[in-house]
Coordinates of C-alpha atoms (C1' of nucleotides) in Angstrom, one line a residue:
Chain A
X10 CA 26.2 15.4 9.6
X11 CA 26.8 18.9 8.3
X12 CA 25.3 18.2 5.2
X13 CA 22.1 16.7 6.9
X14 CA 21.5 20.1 8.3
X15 CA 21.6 21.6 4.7
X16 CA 19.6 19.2 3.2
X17 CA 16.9 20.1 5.5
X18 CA 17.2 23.6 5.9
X19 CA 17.6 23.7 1.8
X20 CA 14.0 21.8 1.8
X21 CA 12.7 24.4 4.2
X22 CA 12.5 22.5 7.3
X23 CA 13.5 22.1 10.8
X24 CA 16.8 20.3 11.4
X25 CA 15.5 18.5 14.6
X26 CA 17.7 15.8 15.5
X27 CA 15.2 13.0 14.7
X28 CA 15.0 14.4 10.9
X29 CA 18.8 14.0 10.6
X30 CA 19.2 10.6 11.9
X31 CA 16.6 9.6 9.8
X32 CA 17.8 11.0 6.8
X33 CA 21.4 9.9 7.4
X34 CA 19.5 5.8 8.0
X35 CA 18.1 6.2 4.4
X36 CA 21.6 7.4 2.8
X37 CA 23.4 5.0 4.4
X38 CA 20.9 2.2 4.2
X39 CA 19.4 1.4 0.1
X40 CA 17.2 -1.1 1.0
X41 CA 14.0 0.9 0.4
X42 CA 12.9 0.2 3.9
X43 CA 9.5 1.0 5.5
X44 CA 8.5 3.0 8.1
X45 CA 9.1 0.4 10.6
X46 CA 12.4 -1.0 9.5
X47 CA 13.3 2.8 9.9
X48 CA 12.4 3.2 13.5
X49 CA 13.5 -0.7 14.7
X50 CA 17.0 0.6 13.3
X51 CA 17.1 3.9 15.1
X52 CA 15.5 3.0 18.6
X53 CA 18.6 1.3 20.2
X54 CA 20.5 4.9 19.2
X55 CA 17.7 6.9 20.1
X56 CA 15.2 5.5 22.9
X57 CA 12.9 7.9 23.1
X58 CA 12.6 7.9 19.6
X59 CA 8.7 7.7 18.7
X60 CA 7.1 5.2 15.6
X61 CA 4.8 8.7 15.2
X62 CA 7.8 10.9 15.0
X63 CA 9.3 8.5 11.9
X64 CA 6.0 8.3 10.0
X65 CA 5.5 12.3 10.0
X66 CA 9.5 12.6 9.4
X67 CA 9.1 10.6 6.6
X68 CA 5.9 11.8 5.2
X69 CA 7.4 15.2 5.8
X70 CA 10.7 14.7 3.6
X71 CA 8.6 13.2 0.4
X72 CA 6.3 16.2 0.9
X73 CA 9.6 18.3 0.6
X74 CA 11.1 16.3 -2.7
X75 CA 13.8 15.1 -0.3
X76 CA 12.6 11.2 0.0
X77 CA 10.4 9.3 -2.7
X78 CA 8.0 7.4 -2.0
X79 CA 7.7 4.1 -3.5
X80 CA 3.8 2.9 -3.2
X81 CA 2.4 5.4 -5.7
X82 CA -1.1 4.4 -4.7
X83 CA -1.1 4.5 -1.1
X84 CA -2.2 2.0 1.3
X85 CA -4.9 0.4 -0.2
X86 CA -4.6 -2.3 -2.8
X87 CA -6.4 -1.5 -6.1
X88 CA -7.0 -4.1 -8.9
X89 CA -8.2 -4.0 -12.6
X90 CA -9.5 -6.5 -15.0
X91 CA -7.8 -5.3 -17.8
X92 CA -4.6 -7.4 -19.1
X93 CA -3.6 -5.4 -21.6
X94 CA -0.6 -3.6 -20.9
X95 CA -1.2 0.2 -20.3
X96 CA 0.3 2.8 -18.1
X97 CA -1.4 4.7 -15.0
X98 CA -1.7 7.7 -13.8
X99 CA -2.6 8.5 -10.5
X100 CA -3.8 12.4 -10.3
X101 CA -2.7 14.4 -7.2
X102 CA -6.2 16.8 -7.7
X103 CA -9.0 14.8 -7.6
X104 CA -6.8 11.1 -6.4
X105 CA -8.1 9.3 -9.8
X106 CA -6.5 6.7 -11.4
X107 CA -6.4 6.8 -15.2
X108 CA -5.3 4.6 -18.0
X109 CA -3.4 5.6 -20.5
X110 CA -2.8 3.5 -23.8
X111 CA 0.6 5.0 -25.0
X112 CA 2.2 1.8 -25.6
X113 CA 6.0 0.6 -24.7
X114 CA 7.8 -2.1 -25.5
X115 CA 10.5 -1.4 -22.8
X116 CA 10.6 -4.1 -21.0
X117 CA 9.3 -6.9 -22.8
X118 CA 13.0 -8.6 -21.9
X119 CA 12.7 -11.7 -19.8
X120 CA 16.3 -11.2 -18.1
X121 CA 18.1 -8.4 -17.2
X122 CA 21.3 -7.9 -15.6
X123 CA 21.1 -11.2 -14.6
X124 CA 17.5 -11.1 -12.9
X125 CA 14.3 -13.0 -14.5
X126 CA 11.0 -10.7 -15.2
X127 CA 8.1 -11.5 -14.9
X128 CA 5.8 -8.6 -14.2
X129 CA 6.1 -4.9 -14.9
X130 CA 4.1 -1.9 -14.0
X131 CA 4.5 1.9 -15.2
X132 CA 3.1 4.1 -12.9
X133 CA 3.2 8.0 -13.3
X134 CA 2.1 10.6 -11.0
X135 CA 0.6 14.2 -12.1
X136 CA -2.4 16.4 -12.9
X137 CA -5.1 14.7 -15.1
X138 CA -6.3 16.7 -17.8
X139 CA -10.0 17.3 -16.4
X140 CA -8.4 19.4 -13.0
X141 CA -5.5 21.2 -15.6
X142 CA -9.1 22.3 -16.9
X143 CA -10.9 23.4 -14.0
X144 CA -9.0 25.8 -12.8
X145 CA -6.8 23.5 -10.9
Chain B
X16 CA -22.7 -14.3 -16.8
X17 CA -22.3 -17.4 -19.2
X18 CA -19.0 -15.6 -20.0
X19 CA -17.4 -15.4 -16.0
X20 CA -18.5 -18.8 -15.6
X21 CA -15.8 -19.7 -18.4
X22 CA -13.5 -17.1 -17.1
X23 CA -13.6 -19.3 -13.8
X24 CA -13.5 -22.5 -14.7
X25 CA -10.8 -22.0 -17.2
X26 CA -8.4 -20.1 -14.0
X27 CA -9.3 -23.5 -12.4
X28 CA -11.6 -22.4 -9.7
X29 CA -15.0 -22.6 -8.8
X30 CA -17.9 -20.2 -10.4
X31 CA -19.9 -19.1 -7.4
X32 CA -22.1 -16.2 -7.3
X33 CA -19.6 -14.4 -5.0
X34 CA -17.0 -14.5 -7.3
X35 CA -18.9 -13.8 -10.4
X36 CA -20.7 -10.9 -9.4
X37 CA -17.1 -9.2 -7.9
X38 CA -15.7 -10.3 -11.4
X39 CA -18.7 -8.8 -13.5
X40 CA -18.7 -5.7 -11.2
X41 CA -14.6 -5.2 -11.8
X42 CA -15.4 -5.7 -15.9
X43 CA -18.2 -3.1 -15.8
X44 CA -16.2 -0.3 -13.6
X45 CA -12.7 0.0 -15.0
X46 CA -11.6 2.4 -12.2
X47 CA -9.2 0.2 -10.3
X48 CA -11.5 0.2 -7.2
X49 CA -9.8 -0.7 -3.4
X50 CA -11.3 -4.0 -2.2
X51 CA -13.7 -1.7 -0.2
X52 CA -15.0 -0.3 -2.9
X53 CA -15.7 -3.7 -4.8
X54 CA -17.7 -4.3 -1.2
X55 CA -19.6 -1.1 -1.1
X56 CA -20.9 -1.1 -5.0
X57 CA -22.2 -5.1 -4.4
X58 CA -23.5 -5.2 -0.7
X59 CA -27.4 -3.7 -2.0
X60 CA -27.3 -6.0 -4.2
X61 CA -26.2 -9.0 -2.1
X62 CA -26.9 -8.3 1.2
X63 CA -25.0 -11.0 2.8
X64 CA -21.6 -10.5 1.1
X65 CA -19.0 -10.4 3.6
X66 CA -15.8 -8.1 3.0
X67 CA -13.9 -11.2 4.0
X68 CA -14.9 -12.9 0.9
X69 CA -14.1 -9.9 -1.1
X70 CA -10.7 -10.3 0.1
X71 CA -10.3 -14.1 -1.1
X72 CA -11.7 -13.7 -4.2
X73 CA -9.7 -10.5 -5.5
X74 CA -6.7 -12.8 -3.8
X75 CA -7.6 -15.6 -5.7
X76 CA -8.0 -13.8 -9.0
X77 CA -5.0 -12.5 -8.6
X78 CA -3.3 -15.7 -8.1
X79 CA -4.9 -17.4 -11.1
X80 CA -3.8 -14.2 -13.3
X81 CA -7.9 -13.0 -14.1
X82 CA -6.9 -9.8 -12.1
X83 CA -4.3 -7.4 -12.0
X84 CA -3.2 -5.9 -8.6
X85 CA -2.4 -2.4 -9.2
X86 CA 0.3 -1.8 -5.6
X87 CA 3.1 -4.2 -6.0
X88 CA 4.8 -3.5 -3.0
X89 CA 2.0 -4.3 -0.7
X90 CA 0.4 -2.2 1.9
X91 CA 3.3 -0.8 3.7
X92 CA 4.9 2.6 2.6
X93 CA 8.3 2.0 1.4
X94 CA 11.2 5.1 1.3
X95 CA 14.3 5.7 -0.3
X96 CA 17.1 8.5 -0.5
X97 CA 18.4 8.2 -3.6
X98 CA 16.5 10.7 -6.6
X99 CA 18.6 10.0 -9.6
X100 CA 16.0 8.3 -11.7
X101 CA 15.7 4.1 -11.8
X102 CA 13.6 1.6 -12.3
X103 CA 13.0 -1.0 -9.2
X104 CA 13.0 -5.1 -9.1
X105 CA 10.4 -6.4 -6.8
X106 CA 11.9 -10.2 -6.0
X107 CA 9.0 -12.5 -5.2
X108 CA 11.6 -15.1 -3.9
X109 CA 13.3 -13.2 -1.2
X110 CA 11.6 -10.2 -1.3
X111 CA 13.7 -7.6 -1.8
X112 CA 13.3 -4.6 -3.7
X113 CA 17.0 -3.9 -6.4
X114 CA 17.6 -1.5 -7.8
X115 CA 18.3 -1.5 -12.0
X116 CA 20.2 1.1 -13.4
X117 CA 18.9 0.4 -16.7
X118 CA 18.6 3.8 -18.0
X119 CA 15.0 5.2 -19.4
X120 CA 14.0 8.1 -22.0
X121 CA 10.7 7.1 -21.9
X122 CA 7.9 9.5 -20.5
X123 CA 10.3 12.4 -19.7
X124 CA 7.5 14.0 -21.8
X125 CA 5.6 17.0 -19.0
X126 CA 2.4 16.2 -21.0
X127 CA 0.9 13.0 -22.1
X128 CA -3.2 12.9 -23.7
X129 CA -3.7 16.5 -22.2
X130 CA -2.4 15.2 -18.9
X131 CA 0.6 17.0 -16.7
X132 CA 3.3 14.2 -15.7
X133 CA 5.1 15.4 -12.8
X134 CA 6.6 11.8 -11.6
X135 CA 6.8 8.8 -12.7
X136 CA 7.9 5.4 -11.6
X137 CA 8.7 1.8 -13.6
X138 CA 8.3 -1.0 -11.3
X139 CA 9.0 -4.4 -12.0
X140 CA 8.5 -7.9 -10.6
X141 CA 10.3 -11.4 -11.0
X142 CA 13.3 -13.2 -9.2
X143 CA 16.7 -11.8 -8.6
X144 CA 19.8 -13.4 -9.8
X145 CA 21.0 -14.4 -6.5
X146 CA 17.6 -16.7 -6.1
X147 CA 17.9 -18.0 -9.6
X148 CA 21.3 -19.4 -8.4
X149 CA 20.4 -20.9 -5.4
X150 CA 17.9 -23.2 -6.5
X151 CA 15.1 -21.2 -6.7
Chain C
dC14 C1' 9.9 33.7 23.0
dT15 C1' 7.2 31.2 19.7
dA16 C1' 6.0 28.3 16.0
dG17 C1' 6.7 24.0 15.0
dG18 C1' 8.4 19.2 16.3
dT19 C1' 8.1 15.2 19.4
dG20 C1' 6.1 11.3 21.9
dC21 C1' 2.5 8.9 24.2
dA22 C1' -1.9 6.7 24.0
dA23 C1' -5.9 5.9 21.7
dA24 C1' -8.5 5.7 17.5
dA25 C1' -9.1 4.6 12.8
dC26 C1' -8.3 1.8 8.8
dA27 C1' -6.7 -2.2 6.1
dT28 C1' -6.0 -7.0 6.1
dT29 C1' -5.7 -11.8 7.9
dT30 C1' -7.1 -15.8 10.6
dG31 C1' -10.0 -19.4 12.9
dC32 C1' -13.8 -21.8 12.5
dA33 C1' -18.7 -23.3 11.9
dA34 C1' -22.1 -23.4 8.4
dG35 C1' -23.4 -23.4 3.6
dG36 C1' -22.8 -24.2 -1.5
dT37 C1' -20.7 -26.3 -5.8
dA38 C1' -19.3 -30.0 -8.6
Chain D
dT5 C1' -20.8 -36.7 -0.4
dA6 C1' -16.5 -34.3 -0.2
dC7 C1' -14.2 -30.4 -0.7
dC8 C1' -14.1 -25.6 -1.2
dT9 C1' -16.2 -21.2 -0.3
dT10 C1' -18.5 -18.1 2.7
dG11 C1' -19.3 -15.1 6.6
dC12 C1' -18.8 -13.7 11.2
dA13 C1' -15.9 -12.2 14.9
dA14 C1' -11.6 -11.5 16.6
dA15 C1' -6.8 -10.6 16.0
dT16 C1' -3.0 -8.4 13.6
dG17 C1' -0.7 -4.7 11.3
dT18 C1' -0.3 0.0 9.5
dT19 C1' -1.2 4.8 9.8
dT20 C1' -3.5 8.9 11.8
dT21 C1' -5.1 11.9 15.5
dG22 C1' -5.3 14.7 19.9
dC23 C1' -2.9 16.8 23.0
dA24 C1' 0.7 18.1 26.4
dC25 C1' 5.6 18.9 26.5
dC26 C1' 9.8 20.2 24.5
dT27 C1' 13.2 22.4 21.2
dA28 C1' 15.3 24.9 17.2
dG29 C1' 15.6 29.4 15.3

DNA sequence: CTAGGTGCAAAACATTTGCAAGGTA
DNA sequence: TACCTTGCAAATGTTTTGCACCTAG
């Protein structure tokens, strides 16, 4: 658990129980699971454990680089009409979406390691050139 | 409009105006609008449009490959620990998300078309080995 | 002691469902 | 006409907010 309390106190935050046995769920646990899954698996060890508490813990640790945080564009679904393959990025200034056309051909494999492929997105995350501009 | 009414027809469903005027409105705005968006541009201009249709039809569209749908791991948040960088297999058998080792040079670059890349994420969709096995 | 963290209940969104009425082929 | 689509209202699910209490540093 020692190193639990590092973690956090390296990222600059509070090690409160609650933030440690979350933390220790995730290491332990590599099933990328969402907010609920977390709290369902910690409520029999911690009763007064709160669905609130999990969602700012967890919202709290990506903030701090400590998690990641799979769903790049939040909880709404977005959709495009455009098939041909691109990438996206998502700025953190003004929340934007932009395509970009650099091309890959990473990927393209129908199989790998065994698994069948079907789909593929690359998604990045950063600071689209109009807010580098502005100030920022 | 001739040209959605092909679009249609060829995915195999019907052309109604509901669907054409979503499908005309995603061609026109390339800026991978949320399903309330799509509802908010159209409703002047079709004053009964209900959001629950807008729902469907970006569904169906999505189903019969016309449109792309931008979150592939749905609407809840998803977490993990680990920060050593991978690419993630979406299973849309069993649902699971695996993780791929498969290593990636690509888009370590900090700047892409003027744009600042802090993070970035490749996200993949098909069926896992195990449910190729079994059946399918 | 004090700022920040927790937990409860309620509110705010996002999405789905059931069903009657309407439109498309 | 027959089937599929639409639209409304209600239900479900996810996340956020307000606020009083508690706890780590």
């Amino acid at each position: 658990m020692m190193d639990f309390v590092e973690i956090l106190k390296n990222a600059g935050i509070a090690a409160s129980q609650q933030r440690m046995m979350i933390l220790k769920y995730l290491d332990a646990n590599r099933i990328h699971p969402t907010t609920d899954q977390v709290f369902q698996a910690l409520r029999s060890d911690m009763p007064t454990l709160s669905k609130t508490t999990v969602y700012n813990t967890l919202k709290k640790l990506v903030e701090h680089k400590v998690l990641v945080e799979l769903s790049l564009f939040e909880n709404e679904a977005r959709y495009e009409y455009d098939r041909e393959p691109h990438i996206h990025l998502k700025c953190t200034e003004c929340n934007e979406i932009i395509d970009l056309d650099k091309k890959f051909d990473l990927y393209t494999d129908t199989f790998i390691a065994g698994h069948k492929i079907t789909e593929h997105q690359i998604n990045l995350k950063g600071i689209c050139k109009k807010c580098l501009s502005t100030g920022e």
